[in-house]
mmCIF file of C-alpha atoms and ligand atoms in Angstrom:
data_model
loop_
_atom_site.group_PDB
_atom_site.id
_atom_site.type_symbol
_atom_site.label_atom_id
_atom_site.label_comp_id
_atom_site.label_asym_id
_atom_site.label_seq_id
_atom_site.Cartn_x
_atom_site.Cartn_y
_atom_site.Cartn_z
ATOM 1 C CA UNK A 1 80.041 224.563 -102.714
ATOM 2 C CA UNK A 2 77.748 226.992 -104.476
ATOM 3 C CA UNK A 3 79.348 228.601 -107.539
ATOM 4 C CA UNK A 4 78.257 231.559 -109.590
ATOM 5 C CA UNK A 5 79.285 231.145 -113.230
ATOM 6 C CA UNK A 6 78.882 234.242 -115.388
ATOM 7 C CA UNK A 7 78.513 233.248 -119.007
ATOM 8 C CA UNK A 8 77.109 229.946 -117.767
ATOM 9 C CA UNK A 9 75.097 229.442 -120.947
ATOM 10 C CA UNK A 10 78.177 229.894 -123.106
ATOM 11 C CA UNK A 11 80.481 227.252 -124.521
ATOM 12 C CA UNK A 12 82.996 226.970 -121.678
ATOM 13 C CA UNK A 13 80.458 228.008 -119.015
ATOM 14 C CA UNK A 14 78.000 225.277 -119.834
ATOM 15 C CA UNK A 15 80.703 222.564 -119.720
ATOM 16 C CA UNK A 16 81.899 223.974 -116.378
ATOM 17 C CA UNK A 17 78.312 223.987 -115.098
ATOM 18 C CA UNK A 18 77.913 220.294 -115.936
ATOM 19 C CA UNK A 19 81.292 219.431 -114.436
ATOM 20 C CA UNK A 20 80.453 221.093 -111.113
ATOM 21 C CA UNK A 21 76.898 219.683 -110.852
ATOM 22 C CA UNK A 22 78.221 216.166 -111.566
ATOM 23 C CA UNK A 23 80.502 216.608 -108.555
ATOM 24 C CA UNK A 24 77.696 217.519 -106.226
ATOM 25 C CA UNK A 25 78.071 221.319 -106.218
ATOM 26 C CA UNK A 26 75.358 223.895 -106.810
ATOM 27 C CA UNK A 27 75.597 226.331 -109.738
ATOM 28 C CA UNK A 28 73.943 229.700 -110.412
ATOM 29 C CA UNK A 29 74.482 230.613 -114.059
ATOM 30 C CA UNK A 30 74.205 234.294 -115.027
ATOM 31 C CA UNK A 31 74.056 234.917 -118.750
ATOM 32 C CA UNK A 32 72.487 237.570 -120.997
ATOM 33 C CA UNK A 33 72.157 234.992 -123.835
ATOM 34 C CA UNK A 34 73.958 237.260 -126.263
ATOM 35 C CA UNK A 35 76.185 234.494 -127.616
ATOM 36 C CA UNK A 36 75.310 231.763 -125.123
ATOM 37 C CA UNK A 37 72.100 229.765 -125.486
ATOM 38 C CA UNK A 38 69.758 227.813 -123.252
ATOM 39 C CA UNK A 39 70.298 224.860 -125.609
ATOM 40 C CA UNK A 40 73.801 224.617 -124.099
ATOM 41 C CA UNK A 41 72.151 224.029 -120.703
ATOM 42 C CA UNK A 42 69.473 221.543 -121.874
ATOM 43 C CA UNK A 43 71.027 218.723 -119.911
ATOM 44 C CA UNK A 44 71.037 220.594 -116.567
ATOM 45 C CA UNK A 45 67.960 222.852 -116.576
ATOM 46 C CA UNK A 46 65.965 220.443 -114.354
ATOM 47 C CA UNK A 47 68.859 219.714 -112.018
ATOM 48 C CA UNK A 48 67.884 220.614 -108.432
ATOM 49 C CA UNK A 49 71.312 222.181 -107.808
ATOM 50 C CA UNK A 50 71.061 224.483 -110.812
ATOM 51 C CA UNK A 51 69.547 227.947 -111.231
ATOM 52 C CA UNK A 52 69.657 230.072 -114.352
ATOM 53 C CA UNK A 53 69.385 233.902 -114.219
ATOM 54 C CA UNK A 54 69.109 235.915 -117.370
ATOM 55 C CA UNK A 55 70.981 239.160 -116.975
ATOM 56 C CA UNK A 56 74.121 241.090 -117.754
ATOM 57 C CA UNK A 57 77.332 241.186 -115.791
ATOM 58 C CA UNK A 58 77.284 244.972 -116.296
ATOM 59 C CA UNK A 59 74.059 245.183 -114.294
ATOM 60 C CA UNK A 60 75.089 245.361 -110.648
ATOM 61 C CA UNK A 61 71.514 244.625 -109.376
ATOM 62 C CA UNK A 62 71.330 241.465 -111.487
ATOM 63 C CA UNK A 63 74.720 240.399 -110.224
ATOM 64 C CA UNK A 64 73.785 241.132 -106.618
ATOM 65 C CA UNK A 65 70.647 239.014 -106.948
ATOM 66 C CA UNK A 66 72.862 236.004 -107.879
ATOM 67 C CA UNK A 67 75.371 236.397 -105.066
ATOM 68 C CA UNK A 68 73.402 235.091 -102.104
ATOM 69 C CA UNK A 69 75.074 232.122 -100.524
ATOM 70 C CA UNK A 70 77.669 231.882 -103.267
ATOM 71 C CA UNK A 71 81.092 230.486 -102.168
ATOM 72 C CA UNK A 72 83.113 231.299 -105.310
ATOM 73 C CA UNK A 73 82.713 232.967 -108.686
ATOM 74 C CA UNK A 74 83.864 232.043 -112.194
ATOM 75 C CA UNK A 75 83.691 235.189 -114.287
ATOM 76 C CA UNK A 76 83.587 233.838 -117.862
ATOM 77 C CA UNK A 77 80.948 236.149 -119.362
ATOM 78 C CA UNK A 78 82.275 238.349 -122.185
ATOM 79 C CA UNK A 79 81.591 239.468 -125.683
ATOM 80 C CA UNK A 80 83.553 236.866 -127.626
ATOM 81 C CA UNK A 81 84.486 235.940 -131.198
ATOM 82 C CA UNK A 82 86.349 238.088 -133.646
ATOM 83 C CA UNK A 83 83.198 238.739 -135.708
ATOM 84 C CA UNK A 84 81.391 240.005 -132.537
ATOM 85 C CA UNK A 85 84.252 242.235 -131.600
ATOM 86 C CA UNK A 86 84.420 243.740 -135.095
ATOM 87 C CA UNK A 87 80.635 244.083 -135.543
ATOM 88 C CA UNK A 88 79.799 245.457 -132.062
ATOM 89 C CA UNK A 89 83.068 246.934 -130.949
ATOM 90 C CA UNK A 90 81.863 249.590 -128.509
ATOM 91 C CA UNK A 91 79.261 247.386 -126.871
ATOM 92 C CA UNK A 92 81.795 244.566 -126.555
ATOM 93 C CA UNK A 93 84.369 246.867 -125.010
ATOM 94 C CA UNK A 94 81.860 248.048 -122.423
ATOM 95 C CA UNK A 95 80.784 244.501 -121.546
ATOM 96 C CA UNK A 96 84.330 243.217 -121.244
ATOM 97 C CA UNK A 97 85.548 246.169 -119.140
ATOM 98 C CA UNK A 98 82.564 246.956 -116.917
ATOM 99 C CA UNK A 99 81.547 243.339 -116.539
ATOM 100 C CA UNK A 100 84.802 242.440 -114.863
ATOM 101 C CA UNK A 101 84.747 245.496 -112.646
ATOM 102 C CA UNK A 102 81.153 244.782 -111.564
ATOM 103 C CA UNK A 103 82.001 241.162 -110.761
ATOM 104 C CA UNK A 104 85.158 242.064 -108.827
ATOM 105 C CA UNK A 105 83.151 244.572 -106.816
ATOM 106 C CA UNK A 106 80.534 241.932 -106.044
ATOM 107 C CA UNK A 107 83.176 239.362 -105.046
ATOM 108 C CA UNK A 108 84.794 241.908 -102.787
ATOM 109 C CA UNK A 109 81.483 242.843 -101.117
ATOM 110 C CA UNK A 110 80.728 239.196 -100.447
ATOM 111 C CA UNK A 111 84.343 238.278 -99.702
ATOM 112 C CA UNK A 112 84.443 235.274 -102.044
ATOM 113 C CA UNK A 113 87.237 234.148 -104.364
ATOM 114 C CA UNK A 114 86.834 234.881 -108.069
ATOM 115 C CA UNK A 115 88.447 233.458 -111.193
ATOM 116 C CA UNK A 116 88.652 235.965 -114.034
ATOM 117 C CA UNK A 117 88.891 234.628 -117.568
ATOM 118 C CA UNK A 118 91.347 236.622 -119.592
ATOM 119 C CA UNK A 119 92.669 235.497 -122.969
ATOM 120 C CA UNK A 120 95.819 234.514 -124.882
ATOM 121 C CA UNK A 121 94.924 237.433 -127.168
ATOM 122 C CA UNK A 122 96.497 239.753 -124.682
ATOM 123 C CA UNK A 123 99.915 238.683 -126.014
ATOM 124 C CA UNK A 124 98.962 240.135 -129.374
ATOM 125 C CA UNK A 125 101.626 239.827 -132.047
ATOM 126 C CA UNK A 126 104.296 238.287 -129.799
ATOM 127 C CA UNK A 127 105.302 235.177 -131.791
ATOM 128 C CA UNK A 128 107.597 233.731 -129.121
ATOM 129 C CA UNK A 129 107.961 229.981 -129.086
ATOM 130 C CA UNK A 130 106.238 229.308 -125.770
ATOM 131 C CA UNK A 131 104.641 232.415 -124.291
ATOM 132 C CA UNK A 132 105.152 232.526 -120.563
ATOM 133 C CA UNK A 133 102.798 234.507 -118.331
ATOM 134 C CA UNK A 134 105.201 237.405 -118.072
ATOM 135 C CA UNK A 135 105.878 237.626 -121.816
ATOM 136 C CA UNK A 136 105.507 241.075 -123.323
ATOM 137 C CA UNK A 137 102.327 242.160 -125.059
ATOM 138 C CA UNK A 138 102.776 243.328 -128.628
ATOM 139 C CA UNK A 139 99.532 245.050 -129.559
ATOM 140 C CA UNK A 140 98.657 246.868 -132.766
ATOM 141 C CA UNK A 141 97.062 250.305 -133.138
ATOM 142 C CA UNK A 142 94.251 251.141 -130.741
ATOM 143 C CA UNK A 143 92.242 252.133 -133.784
ATOM 144 C CA UNK A 144 92.359 248.598 -135.115
ATOM 145 C CA UNK A 145 89.144 247.331 -133.513
ATOM 146 C CA UNK A 146 90.390 243.797 -133.131
ATOM 147 C CA UNK A 147 92.730 244.797 -130.362
ATOM 148 C CA UNK A 148 89.934 246.272 -128.226
ATOM 149 C CA UNK A 149 89.193 242.761 -126.944
ATOM 150 C CA UNK A 150 92.785 242.199 -125.856
ATOM 151 C CA UNK A 151 92.961 245.685 -124.339
ATOM 152 C CA UNK A 152 89.776 245.154 -122.319
ATOM 153 C CA UNK A 153 90.932 241.731 -121.056
ATOM 154 C CA UNK A 154 94.365 243.106 -120.157
ATOM 155 C CA UNK A 155 92.722 245.819 -118.088
ATOM 156 C CA UNK A 156 90.503 243.216 -116.455
ATOM 157 C CA UNK A 157 93.638 241.437 -115.374
ATOM 158 C CA UNK A 158 95.037 244.634 -113.976
ATOM 159 C CA UNK A 159 91.746 245.255 -112.154
ATOM 160 C CA UNK A 160 91.785 241.741 -110.710
ATOM 161 C CA UNK A 161 95.412 242.030 -109.686
ATOM 162 C CA UNK A 162 94.870 245.385 -107.982
ATOM 163 C CA UNK A 163 91.737 244.164 -106.151
ATOM 164 C CA UNK A 164 93.994 241.392 -104.822
ATOM 165 C CA UNK A 165 96.900 243.638 -103.871
ATOM 166 C CA UNK A 166 94.967 246.617 -102.511
ATOM 167 C CA UNK A 167 91.912 244.913 -101.082
ATOM 168 C CA UNK A 168 93.041 241.335 -100.410
ATOM 169 C CA UNK A 169 90.422 239.901 -102.756
ATOM 170 C CA UNK A 170 91.144 236.252 -103.630
ATOM 171 C CA UNK A 171 91.536 236.322 -107.432
ATOM 172 C CA UNK A 172 92.876 233.885 -110.013
ATOM 173 C CA UNK A 173 93.476 235.002 -113.634
ATOM 174 C CA UNK A 174 93.493 232.480 -116.488
ATOM 175 C CA UNK A 175 94.500 232.949 -120.104
ATOM 176 C CA UNK A 176 92.947 230.202 -122.245
ATOM 177 C CA UNK A 177 94.557 229.548 -125.645
ATOM 178 C CA UNK A 178 91.909 228.668 -128.271
ATOM 179 C CA UNK A 179 89.611 226.435 -126.288
ATOM 180 C CA UNK A 180 87.501 224.214 -128.537
ATOM 181 C CA UNK A 181 84.989 221.379 -128.269
ATOM 182 C CA UNK A 182 81.362 220.402 -128.535
ATOM 183 C CA UNK A 183 78.789 223.233 -128.497
ATOM 184 C CA UNK A 184 81.208 225.874 -129.697
ATOM 185 C CA UNK A 185 79.554 227.723 -132.544
ATOM 186 C CA UNK A 186 81.367 229.116 -135.582
ATOM 187 C CA UNK A 187 78.823 231.947 -135.838
ATOM 188 C CA UNK A 188 81.117 234.433 -134.078
ATOM 189 C CA UNK A 189 84.255 233.452 -135.942
ATOM 190 C CA UNK A 190 85.871 230.475 -134.202
ATOM 191 C CA UNK A 191 87.755 228.518 -136.804
ATOM 192 C CA UNK A 192 87.323 224.854 -135.801
ATOM 193 C CA UNK A 193 83.495 224.754 -135.694
ATOM 194 C CA UNK A 194 83.420 226.847 -138.868
ATOM 195 C CA UNK A 195 85.645 224.472 -140.798
ATOM 196 C CA UNK A 196 83.764 221.425 -139.528
ATOM 197 C CA UNK A 197 80.423 222.919 -140.523
ATOM 198 C CA UNK A 198 81.716 223.828 -143.973
ATOM 199 C CA UNK A 199 83.220 220.379 -144.447
ATOM 200 C CA UNK A 200 80.066 218.601 -143.390
ATOM 201 C CA UNK A 201 78.073 220.719 -145.837
ATOM 202 C CA UNK A 202 80.562 220.146 -148.683
ATOM 203 C CA UNK A 203 81.116 223.881 -148.870
ATOM 204 C CA UNK A 204 84.524 225.482 -149.465
ATOM 205 C CA UNK A 205 86.659 225.722 -146.309
ATOM 206 C CA UNK A 206 87.417 229.408 -145.847
ATOM 207 C CA UNK A 207 91.084 229.794 -144.916
ATOM 208 C CA UNK A 208 91.701 233.481 -144.146
ATOM 209 C CA UNK A 209 95.022 234.981 -145.258
ATOM 210 C CA UNK A 210 97.717 232.552 -146.473
ATOM 211 C CA UNK A 211 96.857 229.880 -143.954
ATOM 212 C CA UNK A 212 100.380 229.820 -142.502
ATOM 213 C CA UNK A 213 99.331 231.385 -139.234
ATOM 214 C CA UNK A 214 99.433 228.918 -136.394
ATOM 215 C CA UNK A 215 97.311 228.176 -133.300
ATOM 216 C CA UNK A 216 97.271 225.550 -130.556
ATOM 217 C CA UNK A 217 93.797 224.218 -129.818
ATOM 218 C CA UNK A 218 92.851 222.824 -126.451
ATOM 219 C CA UNK A 219 89.834 220.636 -125.689
ATOM 220 C CA UNK A 220 87.320 222.231 -123.284
ATOM 221 C CA UNK A 221 87.315 219.049 -121.219
ATOM 222 C CA UNK A 222 91.031 219.667 -120.475
ATOM 223 C CA UNK A 223 90.396 223.280 -119.595
ATOM 224 C CA UNK A 224 87.382 222.978 -117.305
ATOM 225 C CA UNK A 225 88.962 220.820 -114.565
ATOM 226 C CA UNK A 226 91.897 223.231 -114.536
ATOM 227 C CA UNK A 227 89.591 226.185 -113.887
ATOM 228 C CA UNK A 228 88.101 224.381 -110.881
ATOM 229 C CA UNK A 229 91.536 223.263 -109.595
ATOM 230 C CA UNK A 230 92.906 226.779 -109.809
ATOM 231 C CA UNK A 231 89.994 228.462 -108.031
ATOM 232 C CA UNK A 232 90.120 225.811 -105.304
ATOM 233 C CA UNK A 233 93.829 226.327 -104.644
ATOM 234 C CA UNK A 234 94.537 229.282 -102.372
ATOM 235 C CA UNK A 235 98.222 229.228 -103.361
ATOM 236 C CA UNK A 236 97.023 230.183 -106.885
ATOM 237 C CA UNK A 237 95.498 233.431 -105.688
ATOM 238 C CA UNK A 238 96.918 236.671 -107.107
ATOM 239 C CA UNK A 239 98.509 234.722 -109.966
ATOM 240 C CA UNK A 240 97.876 234.388 -113.699
ATOM 241 C CA UNK A 241 97.971 231.064 -115.565
ATOM 242 C CA UNK A 242 98.145 230.139 -119.237
ATOM 243 C CA UNK A 243 95.894 227.225 -120.170
ATOM 244 C CA UNK A 244 96.368 225.613 -123.540
ATOM 245 C CA UNK A 245 97.810 222.890 -125.601
ATOM 246 C CA UNK A 246 101.280 223.043 -127.168
ATOM 247 C CA UNK A 247 100.253 221.011 -130.251
ATOM 248 C CA UNK A 248 100.698 223.553 -133.004
ATOM 249 C CA UNK A 249 98.964 223.609 -136.399
ATOM 250 C CA UNK A 250 98.793 226.012 -139.247
ATOM 251 C CA UNK A 251 95.264 227.000 -140.272
ATOM 252 C CA UNK A 252 95.907 225.524 -143.720
ATOM 253 C CA UNK A 253 96.842 222.177 -142.102
ATOM 254 C CA UNK A 254 93.728 222.426 -139.923
ATOM 255 C CA UNK A 255 91.557 222.709 -143.036
ATOM 256 C CA UNK A 256 93.220 219.599 -144.516
ATOM 257 C CA UNK A 257 92.757 217.651 -141.268
ATOM 258 C CA UNK A 258 89.074 218.615 -141.008
ATOM 259 C CA UNK A 259 88.544 217.525 -144.665
ATOM 260 C CA UNK A 260 90.171 214.177 -144.056
ATOM 261 C CA UNK A 261 88.363 213.615 -140.683
ATOM 262 C CA UNK A 262 85.010 214.182 -142.326
ATOM 263 C CA UNK A 263 85.773 212.549 -145.686
ATOM 264 C CA UNK A 264 84.418 215.775 -147.169
ATOM 265 C CA UNK A 265 84.535 216.749 -150.859
ATOM 266 C CA UNK A 266 85.075 220.388 -149.810
ATOM 267 C CA UNK A 267 87.784 222.417 -151.441
ATOM 268 C CA UNK A 268 89.930 225.035 -149.705
ATOM 269 C CA UNK A 269 89.191 228.665 -150.527
ATOM 270 C CA UNK A 270 91.787 231.222 -149.507
ATOM 271 C CA UNK A 271 90.019 234.442 -148.509
ATOM 272 C CA UNK A 272 91.968 237.717 -148.040
ATOM 273 C CA UNK A 273 91.705 239.083 -144.500
ATOM 274 C CA UNK A 274 90.124 242.290 -145.750
ATOM 275 C CA UNK A 275 87.303 240.340 -147.440
ATOM 276 C CA UNK A 276 86.821 238.142 -144.363
ATOM 277 C CA UNK A 277 86.817 240.780 -141.650
ATOM 278 C CA UNK A 278 86.824 244.215 -143.326
ATOM 279 C CA UNK A 279 88.850 246.998 -141.717
ATOM 280 C CA UNK A 280 90.050 246.828 -138.175
ATOM 281 C CA UNK A 281 91.577 243.368 -138.242
ATOM 282 C CA UNK A 282 95.076 242.189 -137.843
ATOM 283 C CA UNK A 283 95.972 238.549 -137.328
ATOM 284 C CA UNK A 284 98.458 236.922 -134.967
ATOM 285 C CA UNK A 285 100.902 234.707 -136.902
ATOM 286 C CA UNK A 286 101.780 232.405 -134.050
ATOM 287 C CA UNK A 287 100.535 231.788 -130.539
ATOM 288 C CA UNK A 288 101.982 228.954 -128.539
ATOM 289 C CA UNK A 289 101.606 228.816 -124.728
ATOM 290 C CA UNK A 290 104.126 227.804 -122.155
ATOM 291 C CA UNK A 291 101.943 226.207 -119.459
ATOM 292 C CA UNK A 292 104.738 225.243 -117.049
ATOM 293 C CA UNK A 293 103.202 227.374 -114.325
ATOM 294 C CA UNK A 294 99.806 225.610 -114.474
ATOM 295 C CA UNK A 295 101.600 222.259 -114.693
ATOM 296 C CA UNK A 296 103.511 222.994 -111.505
ATOM 297 C CA UNK A 297 100.529 224.498 -109.749
ATOM 298 C CA UNK A 298 97.859 221.927 -110.487
ATOM 299 C CA UNK A 299 99.444 219.305 -112.752
ATOM 300 C CA UNK A 300 97.783 220.777 -115.874
ATOM 301 C CA UNK A 301 98.666 218.551 -118.824
ATOM 302 C CA UNK A 302 96.053 218.468 -121.586
ATOM 303 C CA UNK A 303 95.527 214.898 -122.846
ATOM 304 C CA UNK A 304 93.306 215.445 -125.915
ATOM 305 C CA UNK A 305 95.017 215.851 -129.287
ATOM 306 C CA UNK A 306 93.868 218.023 -132.164
ATOM 307 C CA UNK A 307 92.510 214.914 -133.855
ATOM 308 C CA UNK A 308 90.475 214.169 -130.716
ATOM 309 C CA UNK A 309 89.180 217.744 -130.787
ATOM 310 C CA UNK A 310 88.181 217.630 -134.456
ATOM 311 C CA UNK A 311 86.476 214.274 -133.919
ATOM 312 C CA UNK A 312 84.541 215.657 -130.939
ATOM 313 C CA UNK A 313 83.371 218.724 -132.901
ATOM 314 C CA UNK A 314 82.359 216.621 -135.877
ATOM 315 C CA UNK A 315 80.366 214.243 -133.584
ATOM 316 C CA UNK A 316 78.732 217.278 -131.919
ATOM 317 C CA UNK A 317 77.668 218.843 -135.224
ATOM 318 C CA UNK A 318 76.417 215.538 -136.515
ATOM 319 C CA UNK A 319 74.296 215.205 -133.370
ATOM 320 C CA UNK A 320 75.934 211.954 -132.346
HETATM 321 N N1 LIG B 1 90.179 231.720 -139.594
HETATM 322 C C1 LIG B 1 90.060 231.194 -140.852
HETATM 323 N N2 LIG B 1 88.844 230.924 -141.382
HETATM 324 C C2 LIG B 1 87.699 231.092 -140.679
HETATM 325 C C3 LIG B 1 87.780 231.598 -139.354
HETATM 326 C C4 LIG B 1 89.045 231.910 -138.838
HETATM 327 O O1 LIG B 1 91.079 230.998 -141.553
HETATM 328 O O2 LIG B 1 86.621 230.804 -141.198
HETATM 329 C C5 LIG B 1 91.496 231.999 -139.026
HETATM 330 C C6 LIG B 1 91.659 233.333 -138.366
HETATM 331 O O3 LIG B 1 91.927 234.373 -139.284
HETATM 332 C C7 LIG B 1 92.824 233.071 -137.397
HETATM 333 C C8 LIG B 1 92.580 231.625 -136.993
HETATM 334 O O4 LIG B 1 91.749 231.050 -137.978
HETATM 335 O O5 LIG B 1 94.050 233.170 -138.097
HETATM 336 C C9 LIG B 1 91.944 231.432 -135.631
HETATM 337 O O6 LIG B 1 90.773 232.237 -135.616
HETATM 338 P P1 LIG B 1 89.787 232.234 -134.386
HETATM 339 O O7 LIG B 1 88.856 233.384 -134.566
HETATM 340 O O8 LIG B 1 89.174 230.893 -134.191
HETATM 341 O O9 LIG B 1 90.735 232.477 -133.114
HETATM 342 P P2 LIG B 1 91.784 233.634 -132.716
HETATM 343 O O10 LIG B 1 92.193 234.380 -133.951
HETATM 344 O O11 LIG B 1 91.122 234.437 -131.723
HETATM 345 O O12 LIG B 1 92.932 232.813 -132.164
#
């Protein structure tokens, strides 16, 4: 198979690229290198089955140039990270809305299946214990910039769904819940690589808010095979799937665990949200997936624990 991966130089995209090449497939990676980097692709740049194209998913000519001979598309490219969304809100909104539309149009023209990466953020402030795919969205004010990411991704889902219903396009929608692992950078806000970097440098660990907010972190190596399995399964078309771990941690506990995993002398510094993010931010207090649908569809059952994830991120940042 020849796959197009948008965002192929990003964190998840580069792991997916490696995974597919290792299994004998060809990969075309389209990336504008806004948050992705060629360093992420260092291990595959010389691979005969790999081609990198620098360009934006909002540029239909660039997209078209990548589509020749492609059998299926993973649309992962997006403006990501809370800092990115708050710093470049309008640009991010455009990328996240128009990018998906452009990719769906291209997939339709070439009649190839497409997986669209949405996000667990679309559930917003719904704190249900086990969010199923049809759980309600509880989103804050449209003038709180943080929500523009969730709004764009929710519309991407609607686009994908309508392309399937009205045009028969083969689409799969996934909602990853806090995917983490080697190569993820903390530069754009993601908490695990930030805490690990701070711990390794002996700097204070910056816990935003009171630290009682919870998340479930899932290893990228558990997520990537699920993406492939879902796009390869025609009974998954027109459906949406949560992908995440159900191992819950508070952010304060995460800080403690990172300190103990690294043996760091770092202290914990509580930082008010306002100071951390400025205006336009609201947090989600709790976000736990119910992944029964993905379990039943493809046997999705993440095997890596939070301790495994922290260890992998530490090893990555130590260069080992
Ligand atoms: N967070 C934190 N310190 C940091 C970065 C993030 O306490 O240096 C918090 C953030 O406010 C949120 C949680 O960690 O409550 C997860 O943040 P992230 O941006 O990684 O993911 P998301 O909020 O999108 O789930």
